[in-house]
Every structure is written in C-alpha cells, then in structure tokens.
Rosetta silent file (secondary structure, phi, psi, omega in degrees, C-alpha in Angstrom):
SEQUENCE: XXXXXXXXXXXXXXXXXXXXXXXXXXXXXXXXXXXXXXXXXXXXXXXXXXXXXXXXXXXXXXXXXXXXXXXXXXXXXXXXXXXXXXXXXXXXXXXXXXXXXXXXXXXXXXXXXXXXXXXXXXXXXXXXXXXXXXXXXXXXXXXXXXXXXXXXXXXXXXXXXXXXXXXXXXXXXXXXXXXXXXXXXXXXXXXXXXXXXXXXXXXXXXXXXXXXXXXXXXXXXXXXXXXXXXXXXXXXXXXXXXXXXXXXXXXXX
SCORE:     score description
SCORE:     0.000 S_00000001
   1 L     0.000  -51.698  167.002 -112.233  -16.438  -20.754 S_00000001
   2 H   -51.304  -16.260 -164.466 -111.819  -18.472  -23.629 S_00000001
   3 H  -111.007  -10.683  169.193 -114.424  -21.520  -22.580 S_00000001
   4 H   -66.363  -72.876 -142.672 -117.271  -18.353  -21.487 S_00000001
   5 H   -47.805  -39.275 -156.980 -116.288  -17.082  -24.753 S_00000001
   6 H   -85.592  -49.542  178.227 -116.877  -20.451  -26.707 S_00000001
   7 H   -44.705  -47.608  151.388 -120.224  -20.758  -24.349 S_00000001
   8 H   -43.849  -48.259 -146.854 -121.313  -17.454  -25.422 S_00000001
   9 H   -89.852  -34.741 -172.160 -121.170  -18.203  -29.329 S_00000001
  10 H   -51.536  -79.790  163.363 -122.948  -21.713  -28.546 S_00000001
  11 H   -22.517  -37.277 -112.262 -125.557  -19.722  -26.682 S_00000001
  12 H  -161.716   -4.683 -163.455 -126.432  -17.207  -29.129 S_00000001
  13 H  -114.270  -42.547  169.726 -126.346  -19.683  -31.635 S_00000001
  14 H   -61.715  -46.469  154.628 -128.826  -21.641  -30.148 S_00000001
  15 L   -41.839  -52.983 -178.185 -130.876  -18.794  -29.183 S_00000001
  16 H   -38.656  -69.031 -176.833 -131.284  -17.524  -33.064 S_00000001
  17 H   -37.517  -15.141 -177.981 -133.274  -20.682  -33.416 S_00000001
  18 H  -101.503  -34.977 -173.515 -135.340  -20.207  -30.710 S_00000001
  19 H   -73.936   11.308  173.436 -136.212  -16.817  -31.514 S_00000001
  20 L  -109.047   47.786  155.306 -139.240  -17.952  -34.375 S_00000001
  21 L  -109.989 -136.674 -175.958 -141.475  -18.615  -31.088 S_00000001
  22 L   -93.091  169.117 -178.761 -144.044  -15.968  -29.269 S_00000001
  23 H   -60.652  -45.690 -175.206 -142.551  -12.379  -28.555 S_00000001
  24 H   -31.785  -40.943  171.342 -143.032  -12.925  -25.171 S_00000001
  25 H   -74.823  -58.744 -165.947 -140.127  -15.866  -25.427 S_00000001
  26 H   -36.834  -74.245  173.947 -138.054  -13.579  -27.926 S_00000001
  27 H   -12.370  -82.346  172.825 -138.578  -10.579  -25.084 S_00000001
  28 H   -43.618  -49.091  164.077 -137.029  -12.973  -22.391 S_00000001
  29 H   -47.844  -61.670  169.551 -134.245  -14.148  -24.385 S_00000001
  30 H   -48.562  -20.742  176.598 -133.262  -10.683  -25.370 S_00000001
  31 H   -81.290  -34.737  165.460 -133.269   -9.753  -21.781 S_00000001
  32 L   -76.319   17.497  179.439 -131.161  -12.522  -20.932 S_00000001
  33 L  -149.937    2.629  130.638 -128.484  -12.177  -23.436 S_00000001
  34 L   -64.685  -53.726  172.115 -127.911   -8.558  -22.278 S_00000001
  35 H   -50.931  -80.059  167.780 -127.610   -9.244  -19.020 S_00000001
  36 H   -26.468  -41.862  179.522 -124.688  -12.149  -20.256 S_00000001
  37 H   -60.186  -57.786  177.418 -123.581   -9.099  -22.620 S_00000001
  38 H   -49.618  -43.018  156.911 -123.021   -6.869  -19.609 S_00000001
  39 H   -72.091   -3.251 -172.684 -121.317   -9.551  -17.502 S_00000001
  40 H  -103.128  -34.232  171.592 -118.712  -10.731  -20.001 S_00000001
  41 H   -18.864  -61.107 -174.932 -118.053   -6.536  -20.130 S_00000001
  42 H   -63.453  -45.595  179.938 -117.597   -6.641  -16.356 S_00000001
  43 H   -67.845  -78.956 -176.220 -115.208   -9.732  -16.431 S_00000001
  44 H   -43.325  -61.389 -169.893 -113.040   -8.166  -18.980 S_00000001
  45 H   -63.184  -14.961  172.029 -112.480   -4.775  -17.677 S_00000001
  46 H   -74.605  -24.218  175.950 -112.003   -6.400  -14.424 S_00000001
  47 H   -80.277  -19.856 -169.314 -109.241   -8.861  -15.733 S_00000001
  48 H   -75.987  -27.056 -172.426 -107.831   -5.958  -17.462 S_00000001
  49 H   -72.854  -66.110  175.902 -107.834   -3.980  -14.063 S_00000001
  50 H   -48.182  -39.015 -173.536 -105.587   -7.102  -12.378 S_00000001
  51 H   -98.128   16.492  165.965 -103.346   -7.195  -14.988 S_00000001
  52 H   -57.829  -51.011  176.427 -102.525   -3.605  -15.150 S_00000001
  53 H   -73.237  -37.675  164.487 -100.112   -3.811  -12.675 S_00000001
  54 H   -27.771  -44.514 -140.592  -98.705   -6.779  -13.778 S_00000001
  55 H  -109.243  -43.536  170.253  -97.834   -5.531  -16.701 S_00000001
  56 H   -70.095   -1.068 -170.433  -96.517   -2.184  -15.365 S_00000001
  57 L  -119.078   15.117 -166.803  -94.258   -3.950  -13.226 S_00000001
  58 L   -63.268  115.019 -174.174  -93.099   -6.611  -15.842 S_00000001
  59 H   -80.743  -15.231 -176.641  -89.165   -6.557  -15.339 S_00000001
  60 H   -95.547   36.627  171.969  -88.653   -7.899  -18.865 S_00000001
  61 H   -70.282  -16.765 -161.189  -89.678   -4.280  -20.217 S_00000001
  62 L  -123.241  125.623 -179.288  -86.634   -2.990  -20.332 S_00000001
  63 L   -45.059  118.247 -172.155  -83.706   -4.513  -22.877 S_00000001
  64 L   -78.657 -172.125 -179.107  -80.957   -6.820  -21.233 S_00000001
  65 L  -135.995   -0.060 -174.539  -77.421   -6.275  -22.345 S_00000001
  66 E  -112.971  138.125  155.634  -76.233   -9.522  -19.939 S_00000001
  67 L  -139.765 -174.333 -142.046  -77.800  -13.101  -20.482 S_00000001
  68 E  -127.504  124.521  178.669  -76.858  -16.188  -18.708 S_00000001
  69 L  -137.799  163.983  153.967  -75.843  -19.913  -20.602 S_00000001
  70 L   134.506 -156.138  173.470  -75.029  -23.299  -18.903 S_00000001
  71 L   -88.155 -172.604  162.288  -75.748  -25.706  -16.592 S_00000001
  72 H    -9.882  -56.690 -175.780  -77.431  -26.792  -12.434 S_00000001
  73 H   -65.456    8.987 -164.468  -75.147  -24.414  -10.855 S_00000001
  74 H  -133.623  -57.612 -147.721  -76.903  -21.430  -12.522 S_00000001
  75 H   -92.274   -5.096  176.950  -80.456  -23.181  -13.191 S_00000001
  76 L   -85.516  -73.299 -168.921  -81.749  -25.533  -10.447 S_00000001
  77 L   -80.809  -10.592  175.334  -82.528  -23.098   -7.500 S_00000001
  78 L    94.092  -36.293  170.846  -82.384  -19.895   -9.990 S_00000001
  79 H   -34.469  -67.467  177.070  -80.338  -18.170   -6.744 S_00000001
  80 H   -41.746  -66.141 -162.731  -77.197  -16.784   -8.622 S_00000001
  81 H   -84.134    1.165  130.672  -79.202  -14.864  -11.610 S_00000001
  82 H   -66.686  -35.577  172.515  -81.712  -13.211   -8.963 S_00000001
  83 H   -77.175  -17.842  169.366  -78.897  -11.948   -6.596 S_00000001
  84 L   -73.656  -23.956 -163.256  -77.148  -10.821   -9.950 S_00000001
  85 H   -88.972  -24.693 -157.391  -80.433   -9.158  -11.025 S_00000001
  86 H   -91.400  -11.418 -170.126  -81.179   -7.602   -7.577 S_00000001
  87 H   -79.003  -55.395  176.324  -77.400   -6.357   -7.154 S_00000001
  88 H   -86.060    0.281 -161.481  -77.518   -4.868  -10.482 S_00000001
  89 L    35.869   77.860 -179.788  -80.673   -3.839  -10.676 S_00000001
  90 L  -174.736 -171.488 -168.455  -81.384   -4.931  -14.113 S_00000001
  91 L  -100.718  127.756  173.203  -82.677   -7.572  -16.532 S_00000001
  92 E  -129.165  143.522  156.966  -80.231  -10.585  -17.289 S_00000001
  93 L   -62.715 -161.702 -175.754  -81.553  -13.533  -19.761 S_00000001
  94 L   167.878  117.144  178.359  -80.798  -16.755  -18.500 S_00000001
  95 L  -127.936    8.252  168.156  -81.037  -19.756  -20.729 S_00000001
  96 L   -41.445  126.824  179.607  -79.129  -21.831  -18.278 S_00000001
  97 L  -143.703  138.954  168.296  -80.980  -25.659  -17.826 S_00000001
  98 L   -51.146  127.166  164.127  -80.403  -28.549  -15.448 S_00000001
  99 L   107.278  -13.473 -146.418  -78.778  -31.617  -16.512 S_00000001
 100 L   -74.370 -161.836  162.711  -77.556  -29.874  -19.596 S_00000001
 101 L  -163.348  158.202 -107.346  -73.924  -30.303  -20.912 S_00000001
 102 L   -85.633  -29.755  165.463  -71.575  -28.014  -22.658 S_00000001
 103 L  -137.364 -176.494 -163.726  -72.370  -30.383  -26.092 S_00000001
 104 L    56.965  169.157  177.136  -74.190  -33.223  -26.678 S_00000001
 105 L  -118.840 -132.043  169.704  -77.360  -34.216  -24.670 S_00000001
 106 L   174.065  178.411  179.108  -78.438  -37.137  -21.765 S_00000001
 107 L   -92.742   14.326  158.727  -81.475  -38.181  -20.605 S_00000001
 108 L   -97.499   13.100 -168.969  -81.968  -35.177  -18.233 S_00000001
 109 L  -152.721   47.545 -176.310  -81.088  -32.359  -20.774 S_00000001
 110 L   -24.460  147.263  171.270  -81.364  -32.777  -24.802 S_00000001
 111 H   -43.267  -41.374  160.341  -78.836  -31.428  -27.109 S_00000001
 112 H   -20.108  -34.916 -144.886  -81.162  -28.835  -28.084 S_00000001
 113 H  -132.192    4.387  165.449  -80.448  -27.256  -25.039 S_00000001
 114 L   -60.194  154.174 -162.619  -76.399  -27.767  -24.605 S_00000001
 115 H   -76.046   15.318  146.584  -74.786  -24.942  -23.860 S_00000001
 116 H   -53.606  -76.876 -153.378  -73.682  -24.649  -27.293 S_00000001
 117 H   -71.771  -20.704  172.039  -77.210  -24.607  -28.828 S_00000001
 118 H   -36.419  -74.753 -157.865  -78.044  -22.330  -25.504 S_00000001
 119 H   -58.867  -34.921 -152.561  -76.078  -19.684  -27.173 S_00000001
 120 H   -81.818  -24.727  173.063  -76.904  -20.461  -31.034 S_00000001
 121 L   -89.589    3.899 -178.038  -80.611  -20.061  -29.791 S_00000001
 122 L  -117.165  134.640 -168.589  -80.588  -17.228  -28.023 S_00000001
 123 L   -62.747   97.227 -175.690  -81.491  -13.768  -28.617 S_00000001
 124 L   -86.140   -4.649  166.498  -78.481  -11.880  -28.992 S_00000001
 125 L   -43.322  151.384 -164.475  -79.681   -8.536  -29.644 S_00000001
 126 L    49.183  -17.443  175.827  -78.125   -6.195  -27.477 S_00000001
 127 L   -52.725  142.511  177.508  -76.355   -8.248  -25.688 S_00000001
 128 L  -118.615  -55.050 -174.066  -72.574   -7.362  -24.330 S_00000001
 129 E  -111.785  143.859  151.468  -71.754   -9.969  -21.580 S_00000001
 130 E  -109.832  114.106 -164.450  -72.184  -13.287  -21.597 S_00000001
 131 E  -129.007  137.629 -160.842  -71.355  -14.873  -18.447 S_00000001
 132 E  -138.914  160.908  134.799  -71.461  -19.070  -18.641 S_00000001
 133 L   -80.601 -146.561  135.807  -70.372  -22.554  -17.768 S_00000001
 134 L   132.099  109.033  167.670  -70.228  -25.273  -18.764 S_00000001
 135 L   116.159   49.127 -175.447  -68.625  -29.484  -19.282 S_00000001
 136 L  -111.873  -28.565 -179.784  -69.054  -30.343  -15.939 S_00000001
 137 H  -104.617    2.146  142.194  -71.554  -32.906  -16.368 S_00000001
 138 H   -45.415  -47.572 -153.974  -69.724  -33.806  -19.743 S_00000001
 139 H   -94.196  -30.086 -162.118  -67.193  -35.209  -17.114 S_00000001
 140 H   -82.639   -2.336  171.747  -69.894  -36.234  -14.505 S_00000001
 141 L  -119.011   30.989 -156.496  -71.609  -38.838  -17.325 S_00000001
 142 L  -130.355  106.304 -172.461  -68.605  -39.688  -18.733 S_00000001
 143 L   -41.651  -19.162 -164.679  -67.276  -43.497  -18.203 S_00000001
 144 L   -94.123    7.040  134.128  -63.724  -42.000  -18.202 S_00000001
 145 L   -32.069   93.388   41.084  -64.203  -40.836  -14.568 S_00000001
 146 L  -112.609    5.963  178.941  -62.434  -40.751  -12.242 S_00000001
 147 L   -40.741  118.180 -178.101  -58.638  -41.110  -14.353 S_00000001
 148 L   -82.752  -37.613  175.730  -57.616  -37.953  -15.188 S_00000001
 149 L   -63.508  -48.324 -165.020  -55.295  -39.768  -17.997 S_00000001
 150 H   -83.460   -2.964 -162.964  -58.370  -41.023  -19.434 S_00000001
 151 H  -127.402   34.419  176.757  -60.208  -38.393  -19.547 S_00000001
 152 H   -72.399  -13.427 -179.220  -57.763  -36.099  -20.857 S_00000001
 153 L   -89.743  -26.730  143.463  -59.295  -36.266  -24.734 S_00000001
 154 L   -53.671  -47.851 -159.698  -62.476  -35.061  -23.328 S_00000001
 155 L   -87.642   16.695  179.530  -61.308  -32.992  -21.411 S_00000001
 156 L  -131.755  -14.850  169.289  -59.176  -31.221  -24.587 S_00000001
 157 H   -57.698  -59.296 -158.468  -62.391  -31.894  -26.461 S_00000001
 158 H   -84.891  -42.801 -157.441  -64.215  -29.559  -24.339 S_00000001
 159 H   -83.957  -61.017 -177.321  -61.395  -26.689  -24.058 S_00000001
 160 H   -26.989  -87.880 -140.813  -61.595  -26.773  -28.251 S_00000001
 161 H   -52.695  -57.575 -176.814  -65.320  -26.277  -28.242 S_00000001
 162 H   -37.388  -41.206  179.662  -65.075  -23.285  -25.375 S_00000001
 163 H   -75.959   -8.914 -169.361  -62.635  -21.795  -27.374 S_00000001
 164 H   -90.367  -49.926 -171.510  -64.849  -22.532  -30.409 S_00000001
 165 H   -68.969  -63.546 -132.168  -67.986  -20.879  -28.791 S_00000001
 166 H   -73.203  -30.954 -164.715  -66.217  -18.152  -26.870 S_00000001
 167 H   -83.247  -61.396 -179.771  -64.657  -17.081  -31.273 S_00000001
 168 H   -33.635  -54.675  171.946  -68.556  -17.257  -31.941 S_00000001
 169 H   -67.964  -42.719 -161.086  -69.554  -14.588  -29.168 S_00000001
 170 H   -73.872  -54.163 -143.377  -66.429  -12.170  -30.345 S_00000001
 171 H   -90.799  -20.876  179.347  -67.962  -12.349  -33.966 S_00000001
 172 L  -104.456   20.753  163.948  -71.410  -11.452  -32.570 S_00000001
 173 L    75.404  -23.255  139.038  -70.031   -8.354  -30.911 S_00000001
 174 L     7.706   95.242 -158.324  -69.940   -9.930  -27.358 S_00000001
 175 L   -81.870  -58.361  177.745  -67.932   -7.245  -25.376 S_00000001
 176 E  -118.809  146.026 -178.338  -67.507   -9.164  -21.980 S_00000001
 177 E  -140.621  144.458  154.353  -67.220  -12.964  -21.363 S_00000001
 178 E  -120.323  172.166 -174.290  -67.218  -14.566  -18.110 S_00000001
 179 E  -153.502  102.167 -174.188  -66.755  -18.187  -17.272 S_00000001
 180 L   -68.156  139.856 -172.828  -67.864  -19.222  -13.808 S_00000001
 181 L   -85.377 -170.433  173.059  -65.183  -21.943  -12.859 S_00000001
 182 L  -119.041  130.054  154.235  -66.679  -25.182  -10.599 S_00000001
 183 L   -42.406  156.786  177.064  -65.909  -25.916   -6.933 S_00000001
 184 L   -83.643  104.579  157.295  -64.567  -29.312   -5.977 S_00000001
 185 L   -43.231 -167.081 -165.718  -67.760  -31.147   -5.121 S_00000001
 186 L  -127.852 -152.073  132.229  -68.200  -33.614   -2.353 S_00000001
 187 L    60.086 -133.585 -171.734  -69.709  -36.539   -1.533 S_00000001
 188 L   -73.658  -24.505  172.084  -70.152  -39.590   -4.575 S_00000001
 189 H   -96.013    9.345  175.878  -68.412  -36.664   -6.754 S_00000001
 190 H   -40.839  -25.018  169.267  -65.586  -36.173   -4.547 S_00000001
 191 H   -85.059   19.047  163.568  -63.324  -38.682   -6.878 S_00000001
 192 L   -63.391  -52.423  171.257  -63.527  -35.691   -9.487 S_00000001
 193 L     8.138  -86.925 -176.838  -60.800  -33.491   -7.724 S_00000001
 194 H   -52.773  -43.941 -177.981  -57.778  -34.098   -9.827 S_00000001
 195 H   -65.097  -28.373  147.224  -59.983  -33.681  -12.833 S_00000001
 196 H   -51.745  -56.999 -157.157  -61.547  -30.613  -11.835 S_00000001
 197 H   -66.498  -40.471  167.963  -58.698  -28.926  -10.257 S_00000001
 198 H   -40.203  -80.778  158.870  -56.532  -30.251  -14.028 S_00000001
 199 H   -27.598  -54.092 -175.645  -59.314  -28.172  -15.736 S_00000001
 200 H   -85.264  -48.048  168.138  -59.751  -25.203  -13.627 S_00000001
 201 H   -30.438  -78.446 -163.300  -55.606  -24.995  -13.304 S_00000001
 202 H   -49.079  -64.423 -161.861  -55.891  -24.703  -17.420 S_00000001
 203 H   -69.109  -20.339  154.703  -58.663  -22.153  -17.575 S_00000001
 204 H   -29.177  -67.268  161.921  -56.696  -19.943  -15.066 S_00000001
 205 H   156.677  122.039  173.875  -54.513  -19.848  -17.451 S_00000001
 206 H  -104.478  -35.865  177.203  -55.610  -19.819  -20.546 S_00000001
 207 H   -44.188  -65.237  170.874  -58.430  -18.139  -20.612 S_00000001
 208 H   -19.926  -53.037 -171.283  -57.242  -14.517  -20.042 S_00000001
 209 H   -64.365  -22.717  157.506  -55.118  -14.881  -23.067 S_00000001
 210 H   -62.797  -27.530 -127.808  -58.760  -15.899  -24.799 S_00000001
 211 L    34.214   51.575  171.005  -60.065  -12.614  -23.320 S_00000001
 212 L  -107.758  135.239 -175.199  -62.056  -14.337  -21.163 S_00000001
 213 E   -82.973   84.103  171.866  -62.592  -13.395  -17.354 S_00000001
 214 L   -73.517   82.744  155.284  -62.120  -16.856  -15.427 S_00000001
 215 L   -22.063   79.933 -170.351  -63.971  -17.008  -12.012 S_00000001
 216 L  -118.067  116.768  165.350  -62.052  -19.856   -9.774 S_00000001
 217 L   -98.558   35.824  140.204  -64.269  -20.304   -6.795 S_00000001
 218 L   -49.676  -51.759 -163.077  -62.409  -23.421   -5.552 S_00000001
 219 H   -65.926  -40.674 -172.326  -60.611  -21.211   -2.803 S_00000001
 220 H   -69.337  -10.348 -159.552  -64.110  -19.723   -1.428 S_00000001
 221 H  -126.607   36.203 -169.154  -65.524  -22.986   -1.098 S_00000001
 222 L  -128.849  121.594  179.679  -62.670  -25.312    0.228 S_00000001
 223 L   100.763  -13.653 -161.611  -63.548  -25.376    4.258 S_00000001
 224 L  -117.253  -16.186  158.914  -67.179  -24.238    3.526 S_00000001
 225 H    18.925  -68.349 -127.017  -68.456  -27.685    2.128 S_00000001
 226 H   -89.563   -8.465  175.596  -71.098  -28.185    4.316 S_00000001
 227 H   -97.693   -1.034 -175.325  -72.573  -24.534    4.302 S_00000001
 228 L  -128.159  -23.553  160.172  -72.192  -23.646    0.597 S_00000001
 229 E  -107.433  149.533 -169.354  -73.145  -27.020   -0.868 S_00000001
 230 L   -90.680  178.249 -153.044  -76.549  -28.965   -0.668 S_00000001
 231 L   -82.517   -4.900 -169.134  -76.536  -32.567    0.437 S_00000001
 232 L   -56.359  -38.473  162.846  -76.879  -33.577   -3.269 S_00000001
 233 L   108.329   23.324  170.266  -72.653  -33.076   -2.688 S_00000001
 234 L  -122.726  -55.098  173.945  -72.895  -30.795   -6.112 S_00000001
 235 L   -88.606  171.541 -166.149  -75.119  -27.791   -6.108 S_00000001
 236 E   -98.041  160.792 -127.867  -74.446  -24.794   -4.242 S_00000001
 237 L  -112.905  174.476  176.270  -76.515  -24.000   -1.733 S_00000001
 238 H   -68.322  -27.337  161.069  -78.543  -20.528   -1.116 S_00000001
 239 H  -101.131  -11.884  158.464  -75.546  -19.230    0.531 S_00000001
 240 H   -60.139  -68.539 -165.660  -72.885  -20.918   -2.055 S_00000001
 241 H   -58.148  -23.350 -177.230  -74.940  -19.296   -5.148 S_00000001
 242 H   -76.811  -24.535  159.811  -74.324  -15.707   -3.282 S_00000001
 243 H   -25.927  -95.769  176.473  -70.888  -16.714   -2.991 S_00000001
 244 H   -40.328  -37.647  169.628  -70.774  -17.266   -6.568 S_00000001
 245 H   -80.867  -28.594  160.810  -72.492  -14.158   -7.684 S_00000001
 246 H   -52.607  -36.514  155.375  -70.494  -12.123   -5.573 S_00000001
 247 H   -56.691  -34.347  179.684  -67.658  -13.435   -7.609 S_00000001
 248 L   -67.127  -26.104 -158.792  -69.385  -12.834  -10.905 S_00000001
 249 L  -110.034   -2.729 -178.678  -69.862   -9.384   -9.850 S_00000001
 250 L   -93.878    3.702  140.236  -66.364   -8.496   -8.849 S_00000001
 251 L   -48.407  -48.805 -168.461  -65.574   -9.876  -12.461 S_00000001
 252 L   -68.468  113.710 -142.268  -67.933   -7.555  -14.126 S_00000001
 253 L   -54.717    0.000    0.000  -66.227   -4.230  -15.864 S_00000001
C-alpha cells in the first residue's frame, strides 16, 4: 500500500504539469485519475475487510497476568508456552530466547536479552506469575565443565543472582514464581550430571524457603531420553515440552 501510495503522489504530481495542454488531454487525465481514485478505495476497504478478523481474533487483546523469562527449553520450538496457553486458555508473555543465559551474553544470545535483562525489560503491568529458568547454558559455555569442584563459584554465582532477581519480582508485586528445574541431558552434555543434579538438589531445597515453586523434572525424564529429548541430546522434544508444562501447571495456584 505504501509503494501505490508513493506512485499515486508521483502520478498526480506529474499530471498537474501536464494539465496546461488541450481539454481534450485534461478530460482524459481526469478520467483516469478517478478511475485510480476508485481503485485505491477498493483496495483499502478490501484490506480492511481481511483484517477484520484478524484483528477480532487477536489473542493479545486481552491483559496477561503470567509471562514467561529464560532460555531453549521454553523458546526454540515455542511448545511449552502454547500448551500452557491452550490449557489455560489465556494470554502468557513470553520473553524467553535461545542461546540466552541467566547473565551475561555469547555469541548466540546478547546480554541484552539474559534472563536478567528479560525481566528488567519486560512489561510488568499486571503481571502475578512469573514462571522462568535459567544458568543452564551459563554452565554449558563455561570452561569449568565438567568438575563440579570447579564450577562450584559459578554455580554459587548464579544461585546469588536468582535469589537477586527472584527479591526484584517480590518488590514488583510478583504474587507467584515458578522455576522450571532442567532434566539431565544426554548425549555430548551427558558429562553435566553431577553438576546438574548438585544444582537441582539445592533448588529443591532452597527455593521453597525463597517462596519459590521449584519444578524438578529429572524424575519424568530419566528412562524417557529418547522420546522426550531431540537428537540435539538437550531440548525437549514435542512430547518432553508437554511433559514440562504439565508440570508447570500442577505448580500453578
């Protein structure tokens, strides 16, 4: 619409100039820039007519009160926060992005978009629950892999900041917090184990005592490998994310 539109003004511009000929040209022109008048008419109300529905059927009409921060396991197939949306029938944000990590950036995710700055950038009106991840690919780019001794000062780094962000949501009136826990990958991350299991052992529990709801999926997904995870040996799979949302929702008050 915009390059008719620009096409129009050219036209019409050109046309003035043309109109100090015989009437007879003038005549034609005027007939021919009605006609053009009539047709851009037709084109609008017709775009207006497709996007009618569109518009009535726009799911982010209605205010969420849930949004969604973290990393892959929420944001590469998208799977979790559509089976959360269709289960609850409702709107959830989602500012979840691949690659990211829970601070700092890499070169598949800028800091911009860790899930720290997820939250500090995101529209918190209305919001109640927040249900997140998060410092899994802190650990999964992190030279101190796989030593659980070494990579205990990260890995005390990262409980600080959760606990730093999680005092950040309570101050913005944040009602409910969830914290999806991580499954023991497979495959090239399969030497993770003790550090995952080290980690998810702590947020069992600590978290509560944070008033935080901790989600440990390890148990659903131990035996279930090859059906719940993709071959990548990391993300979950279309039946893993229902898994996981099924968990999320027997979390949710």
């Amino acid at each position: 619409m915009h390059e008719a539109q620009q096409q129009n003004v050219s036209f019409c511009f050109n046309t003035e100039l043309r109109l100090t000929g015989d009437g007879s040209a003038q005549q034609q022109e005027g007939t021919y820039m009605h006609t053009l008048f009539k047709r851009g008419l037709a084109a609008l109300a017709l775009s207006a007519l497709f996007n009618i529905p569109a518009m009535a059927s726009n799911p982010g009409i209605s205010q969420p009160d849930t949004m969604i921060l973290g990393d892959s396991i929420f944001a590469l197939s998208g799977d979790i926060h559509e089976n959360l949306e269709a289960e609850l029938d409702e709107n959830i944000d989602t500012y979840a992005r691949s690659g990211c990590q829970l601070t700092g950036g890499n070169i598949l995710c800028s800091r911009l978009y860790s899930v720290e700055n997820q939250y500090a950038r995101a529209d918190k009106s209305g919001i109640r629950t927040v249900i997140f991840n998060g410092g899994g690919n802190d650990i999964q780019l992190n030279s101190c892999r796989p030593s659980l001794s070494a990579c205990m000062p990260l890995l005390n780094d990262l409980e600080n900041r959760i606990a730093a962000l999680v005092q950040k949501m309570r101050n913005d009136g944040i009602e409910e917090i969830i914290f999806l826990g991580y499954y023991n990958a497979v495959g090239s991350a399969e030497d993770l184990h003790d550090i995952n299991n080290y980690s998810m052992n702590y947020k069992a529990a600590a978290y509560p005592g944070m008033g935080v709801k901790f989600v440990d999926v390890r148990a659903d997904f131990a035996g279930r490998e090859a059906y719940y995870i993709t071959r990548d040996g990391i993300h979950p799979t279309a039946a893993g994310s229902r898994v996981l949302a099924d968990k999320i929702l027997q979390a949710l008050d």
